[in-house]
Structures are given as structure tokens and as C-alpha cells.
Coordinates of C-alpha atoms in Angstrom, one line a residue:
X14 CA -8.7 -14.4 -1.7
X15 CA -9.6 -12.9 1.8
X16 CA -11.6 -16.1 2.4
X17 CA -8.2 -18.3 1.6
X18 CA -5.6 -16.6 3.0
X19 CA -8.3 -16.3 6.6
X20 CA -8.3 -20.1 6.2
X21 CA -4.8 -21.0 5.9
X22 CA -4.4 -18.6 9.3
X23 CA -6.8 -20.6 11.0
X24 CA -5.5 -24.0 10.4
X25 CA -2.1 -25.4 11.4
X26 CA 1.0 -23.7 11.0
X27 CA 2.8 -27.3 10.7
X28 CA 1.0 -27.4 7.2
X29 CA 1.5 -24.0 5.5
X30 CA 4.5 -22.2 5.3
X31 CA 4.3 -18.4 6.2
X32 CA 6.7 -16.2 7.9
X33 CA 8.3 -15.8 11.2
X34 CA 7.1 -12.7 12.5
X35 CA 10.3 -11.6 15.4
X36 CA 13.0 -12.3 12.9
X37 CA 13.9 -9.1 10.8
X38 CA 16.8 -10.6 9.3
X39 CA 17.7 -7.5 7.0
X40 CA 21.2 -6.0 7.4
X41 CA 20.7 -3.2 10.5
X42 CA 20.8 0.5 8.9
X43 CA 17.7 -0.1 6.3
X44 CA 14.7 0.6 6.3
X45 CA 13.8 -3.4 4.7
X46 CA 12.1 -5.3 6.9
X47 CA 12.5 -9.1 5.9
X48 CA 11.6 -12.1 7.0
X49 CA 12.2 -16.1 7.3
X50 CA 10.1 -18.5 6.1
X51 CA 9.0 -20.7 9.5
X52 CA 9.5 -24.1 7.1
X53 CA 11.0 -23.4 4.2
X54 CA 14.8 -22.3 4.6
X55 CA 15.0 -20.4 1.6
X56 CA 11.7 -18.3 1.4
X57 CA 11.8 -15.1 2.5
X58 CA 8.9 -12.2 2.5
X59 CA 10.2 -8.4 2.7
X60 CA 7.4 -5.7 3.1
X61 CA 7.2 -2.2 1.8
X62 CA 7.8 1.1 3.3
X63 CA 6.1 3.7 1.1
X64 CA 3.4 3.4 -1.5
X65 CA 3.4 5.3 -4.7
X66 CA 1.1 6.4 -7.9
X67 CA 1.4 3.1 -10.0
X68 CA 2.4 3.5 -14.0
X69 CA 1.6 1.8 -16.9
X70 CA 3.6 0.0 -19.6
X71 CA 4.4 4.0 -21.3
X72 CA 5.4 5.1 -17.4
X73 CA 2.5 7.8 -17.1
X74 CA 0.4 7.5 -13.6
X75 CA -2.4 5.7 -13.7
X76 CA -4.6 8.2 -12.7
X77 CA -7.6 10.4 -14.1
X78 CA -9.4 12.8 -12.7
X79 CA -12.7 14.9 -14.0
X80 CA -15.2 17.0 -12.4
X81 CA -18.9 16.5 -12.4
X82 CA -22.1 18.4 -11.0
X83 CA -23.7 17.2 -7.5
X84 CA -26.9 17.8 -5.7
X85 CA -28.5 19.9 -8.6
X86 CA -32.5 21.4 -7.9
X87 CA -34.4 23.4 -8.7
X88 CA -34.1 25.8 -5.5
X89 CA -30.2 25.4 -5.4
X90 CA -27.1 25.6 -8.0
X91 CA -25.2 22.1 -8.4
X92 CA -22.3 21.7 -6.1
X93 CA -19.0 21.0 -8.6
X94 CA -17.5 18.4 -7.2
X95 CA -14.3 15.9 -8.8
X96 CA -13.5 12.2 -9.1
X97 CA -9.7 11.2 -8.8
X98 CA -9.5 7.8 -9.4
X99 CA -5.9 6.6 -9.3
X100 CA -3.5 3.2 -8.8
X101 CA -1.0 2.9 -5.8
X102 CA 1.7 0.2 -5.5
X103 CA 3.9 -0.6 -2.9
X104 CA 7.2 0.5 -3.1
X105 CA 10.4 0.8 -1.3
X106 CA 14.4 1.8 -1.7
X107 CA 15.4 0.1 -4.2
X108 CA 18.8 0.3 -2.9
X109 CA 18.4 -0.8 0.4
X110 CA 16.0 -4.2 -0.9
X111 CA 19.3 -4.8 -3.1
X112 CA 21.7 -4.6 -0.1
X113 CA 19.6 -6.4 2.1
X114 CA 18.7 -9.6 -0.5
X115 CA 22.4 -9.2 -1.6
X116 CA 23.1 -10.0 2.7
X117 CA 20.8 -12.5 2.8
X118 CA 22.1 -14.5 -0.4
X119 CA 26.0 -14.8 0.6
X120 CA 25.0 -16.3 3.4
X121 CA 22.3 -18.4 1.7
X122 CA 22.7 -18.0 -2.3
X123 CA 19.1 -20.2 -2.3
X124 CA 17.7 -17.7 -1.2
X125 CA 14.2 -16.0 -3.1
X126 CA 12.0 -13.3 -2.1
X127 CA 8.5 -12.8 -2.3
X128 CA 6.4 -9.2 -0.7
X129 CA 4.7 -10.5 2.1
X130 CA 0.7 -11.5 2.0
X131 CA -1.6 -9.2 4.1
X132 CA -5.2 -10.4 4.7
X133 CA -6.8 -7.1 4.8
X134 CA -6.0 -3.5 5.0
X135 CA -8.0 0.3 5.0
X136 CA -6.5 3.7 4.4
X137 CA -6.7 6.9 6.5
X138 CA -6.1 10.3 5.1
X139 CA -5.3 12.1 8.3
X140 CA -6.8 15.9 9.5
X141 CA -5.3 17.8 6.8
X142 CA -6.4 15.8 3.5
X143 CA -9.7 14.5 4.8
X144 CA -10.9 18.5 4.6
X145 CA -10.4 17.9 0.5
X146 CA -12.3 14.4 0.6
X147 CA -16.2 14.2 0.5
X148 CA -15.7 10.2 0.8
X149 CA -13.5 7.4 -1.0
X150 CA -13.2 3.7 -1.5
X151 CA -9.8 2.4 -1.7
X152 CA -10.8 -1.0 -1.9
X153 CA -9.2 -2.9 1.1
X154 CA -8.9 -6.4 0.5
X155 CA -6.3 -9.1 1.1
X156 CA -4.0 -10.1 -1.9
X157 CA 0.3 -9.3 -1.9
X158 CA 2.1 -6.2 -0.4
X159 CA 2.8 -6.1 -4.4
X160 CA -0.8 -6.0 -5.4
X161 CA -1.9 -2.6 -7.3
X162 CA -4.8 -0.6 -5.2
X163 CA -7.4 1.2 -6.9
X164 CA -8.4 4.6 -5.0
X165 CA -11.3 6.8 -5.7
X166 CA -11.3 9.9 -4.1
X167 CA -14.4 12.4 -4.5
X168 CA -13.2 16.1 -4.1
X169 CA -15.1 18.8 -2.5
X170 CA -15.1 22.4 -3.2
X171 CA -11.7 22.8 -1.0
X172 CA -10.3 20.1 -3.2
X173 CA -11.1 21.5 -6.2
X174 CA -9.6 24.8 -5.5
X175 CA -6.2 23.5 -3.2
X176 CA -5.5 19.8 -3.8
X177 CA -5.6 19.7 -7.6
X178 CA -3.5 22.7 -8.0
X179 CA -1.1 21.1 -5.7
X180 CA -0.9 18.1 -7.2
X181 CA -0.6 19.9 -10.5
X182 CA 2.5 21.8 -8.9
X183 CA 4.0 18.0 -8.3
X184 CA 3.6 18.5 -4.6
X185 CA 3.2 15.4 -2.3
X186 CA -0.1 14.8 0.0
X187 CA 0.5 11.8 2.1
X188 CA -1.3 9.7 3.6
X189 CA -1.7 6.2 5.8
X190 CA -1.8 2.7 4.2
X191 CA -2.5 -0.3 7.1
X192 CA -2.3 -3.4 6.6
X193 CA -2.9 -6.8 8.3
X194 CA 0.0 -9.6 7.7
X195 CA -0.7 -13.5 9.5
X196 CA 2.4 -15.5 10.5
X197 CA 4.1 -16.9 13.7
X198 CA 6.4 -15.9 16.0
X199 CA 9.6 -18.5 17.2
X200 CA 9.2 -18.9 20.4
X201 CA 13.0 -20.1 20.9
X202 CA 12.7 -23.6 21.3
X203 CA 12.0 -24.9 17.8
X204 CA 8.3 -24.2 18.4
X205 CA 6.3 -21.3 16.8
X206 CA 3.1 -19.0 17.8
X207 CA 0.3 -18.1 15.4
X208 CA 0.0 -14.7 15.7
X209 CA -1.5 -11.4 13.3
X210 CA 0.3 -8.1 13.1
X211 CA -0.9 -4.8 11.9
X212 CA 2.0 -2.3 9.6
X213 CA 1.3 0.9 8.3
X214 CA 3.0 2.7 5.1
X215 CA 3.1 6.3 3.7
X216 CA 1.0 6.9 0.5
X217 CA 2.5 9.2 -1.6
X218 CA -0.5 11.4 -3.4
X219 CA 1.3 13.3 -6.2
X220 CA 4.9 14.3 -7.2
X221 CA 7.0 14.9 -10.1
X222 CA 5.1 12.6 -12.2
X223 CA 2.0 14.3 -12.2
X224 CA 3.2 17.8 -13.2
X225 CA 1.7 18.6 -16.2
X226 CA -0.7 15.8 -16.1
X227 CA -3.5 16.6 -19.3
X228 CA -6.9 15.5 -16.3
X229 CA -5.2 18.6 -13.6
X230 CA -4.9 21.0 -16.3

């Protein structure tokens, strides 16, 4: 997927369709960025402000979490560490998406929405919940704003005895979500620009849904 979408970037805009990067054409007052299609008149792409815990088809969060021994010897005791693996999706105000598509299609009642493609993207936890992470792979890729992504987190001793507690609690850790979107920019005459932008969204680690989750217990 990272290998397509790099390749349709690369070669001419005239042939693909993808969208116009300085034309936010979302009603002003939201927070819903949206924008044009450079060919096709009644494609648009809107992009996500937040990102939270994904659920499944019974609406628990997808996540699980267990602890496990580390660096066990002979000379030393085993460090208890924990494994949070959990599912994010990008989200946003569900209301405001409404009321911006609902601009957008009185003017244009053709019109359809897609989330905007992003060819790659990495997550940074930021001072305060890096000191509960011993590592983590939240698989960056390329696929849809929409796309679910799978985060591992391995928890420390600090974790262990603050972060889960929180997050049993229903309290929020959040963190950064970046990711890179390809497209053009109009250049005023008819004539467009290839050009690559990076965005960055809030994760939101916990809330309500978690509180009394069976794994924090």
C-alpha cells in the first residue's frame, strides 16, 4: 500500500485524482477540515481531528492488556513489566462532519466523501507518557485516515503502578498521531502543484469506556 500510494505521488497529477491541498472548503467555525478533489467535482476528502480506542461489533475497546516477567537471572529478581496492546481509529465531531457535508451538498447535492489517504505516519507520546513506556510499535504505515491502528505499548514499573490505575479510573492520557497526506495545491490559474503535507491528531489513551475493563482490574 505504501509502495502504491508513493507511486501515484510520483507520477502526474493530470492522471490521478487526489485533493487540493489550500482549499478547506468546510463551513468556518469547525473544526472539519475538507477538501476538493483537483479533477473530480464531486469527490471530497475530510481528515480527522482526534483519534480514539476503536470497538468491536459488542462496542467493548479493543484492547487487552497482561503483565509478564522481564530480564529474570539468577543474580537478580524479574522485572514485572505489562503489554497493552490496543486499536485506535480516527475520529472526529460527529456534528460538525454533519454540518459541514450538509454545506457542501446544498451547494453540490453530488457531492461524496471519502477520509483522506496519508502515505505514512509515527506516533509520539510526549515527556509525560513516555516515563510509563519501556518501547512500542504502533505500526505506521500508509492506508486511510479511516484505517484501524494497532498499538503495543510495553509498560514499565511506573506504568504498572500509575498509568493502569488511571486508565482503570477512565482518565485520558493523550498523545500525538502524525501523519503524511500527498496532493496538490491550485496555484490560481487552473494549474496545480504536487506537494506533501504533514497533520497531527490527539490520541485519546483511556476514558469512560475502559472503566471497569476485566485486563485493568
Amino acid at each position: 500500500m505504501k509502495f502504491l500510494l508513493s507511486l501515484l505521488f510520483l507520477m502526474s497529477t493530470t492522471s490521478y485524482a487526489v485533493p487540493v491541498l489550500n482549499e478547506n472548503i468546510a463551513a468556518e467555525g469547525t473544526l472539519i477540515t475538507i477538501w476538493p478533489d483537483h479533477k473530480d467535482p464531486n469527490h471530497y476528502y475530510f481528515a480527522p481531528n482526534m483519534m480514539n480506542i476503536s470497538k468491536d461489533k459488542n462496542s467493548d475497546p479493543k484492547l487487552h492488556f497482561t503483565e509478564f516477567l522481564s530480564n529474570c537471572n539468577f543474580t537478580r529478581r524479574c522485572s514485572v513489566k505489562g503489554m497493552l496492546n490496543v486499536f485506535f481509529v480516527a475520529g472526529y465531531r460527529e456534528d460538525q462532519l454533519r454540518d459541514a457535508q450538509a454545506g457542501i451538498l446544498k451547494i453540490n447535492p453530488k457531492a461524496r466523501f471519502s477520509p483522506i489517504p496519508f502515505l505514512s505516519s509515527k506516533v509520539e507520546f510526549g515527556k509525560v507518557l513516555s516515563t510509563f513506556v519501556d518501547h512500542h510499535d504502533c505500526s505506521p504505515r500508509a492506508g486511510q485516515a479511516a484505517d484501524e491502528v494497532p498499538c503495543s505499548l510495553v509498560l514499565n514499573s511506573r506504568g504498572l503502578k500509575t498509568l493502569v490505575p488511571y486508565l482503570r479510573e477512565g482518565k485520558i492520557f493523550p498523545f500525538k498521531f502524525f501523519y503524511r497526506i500527498s496532493g496538490v495545491l491550485s496555484l490560481g490559474d487552473g494549474s496545480f502543484k504536487d506537494e506533501m503535507l504533514d497533520y497531527a491528531t490527539t490520541v485519546n489513551l483511556g476514558g469512560d469506556v475502559l472503566i471497569g475493563h476485566t485486563d485493568l482490574n
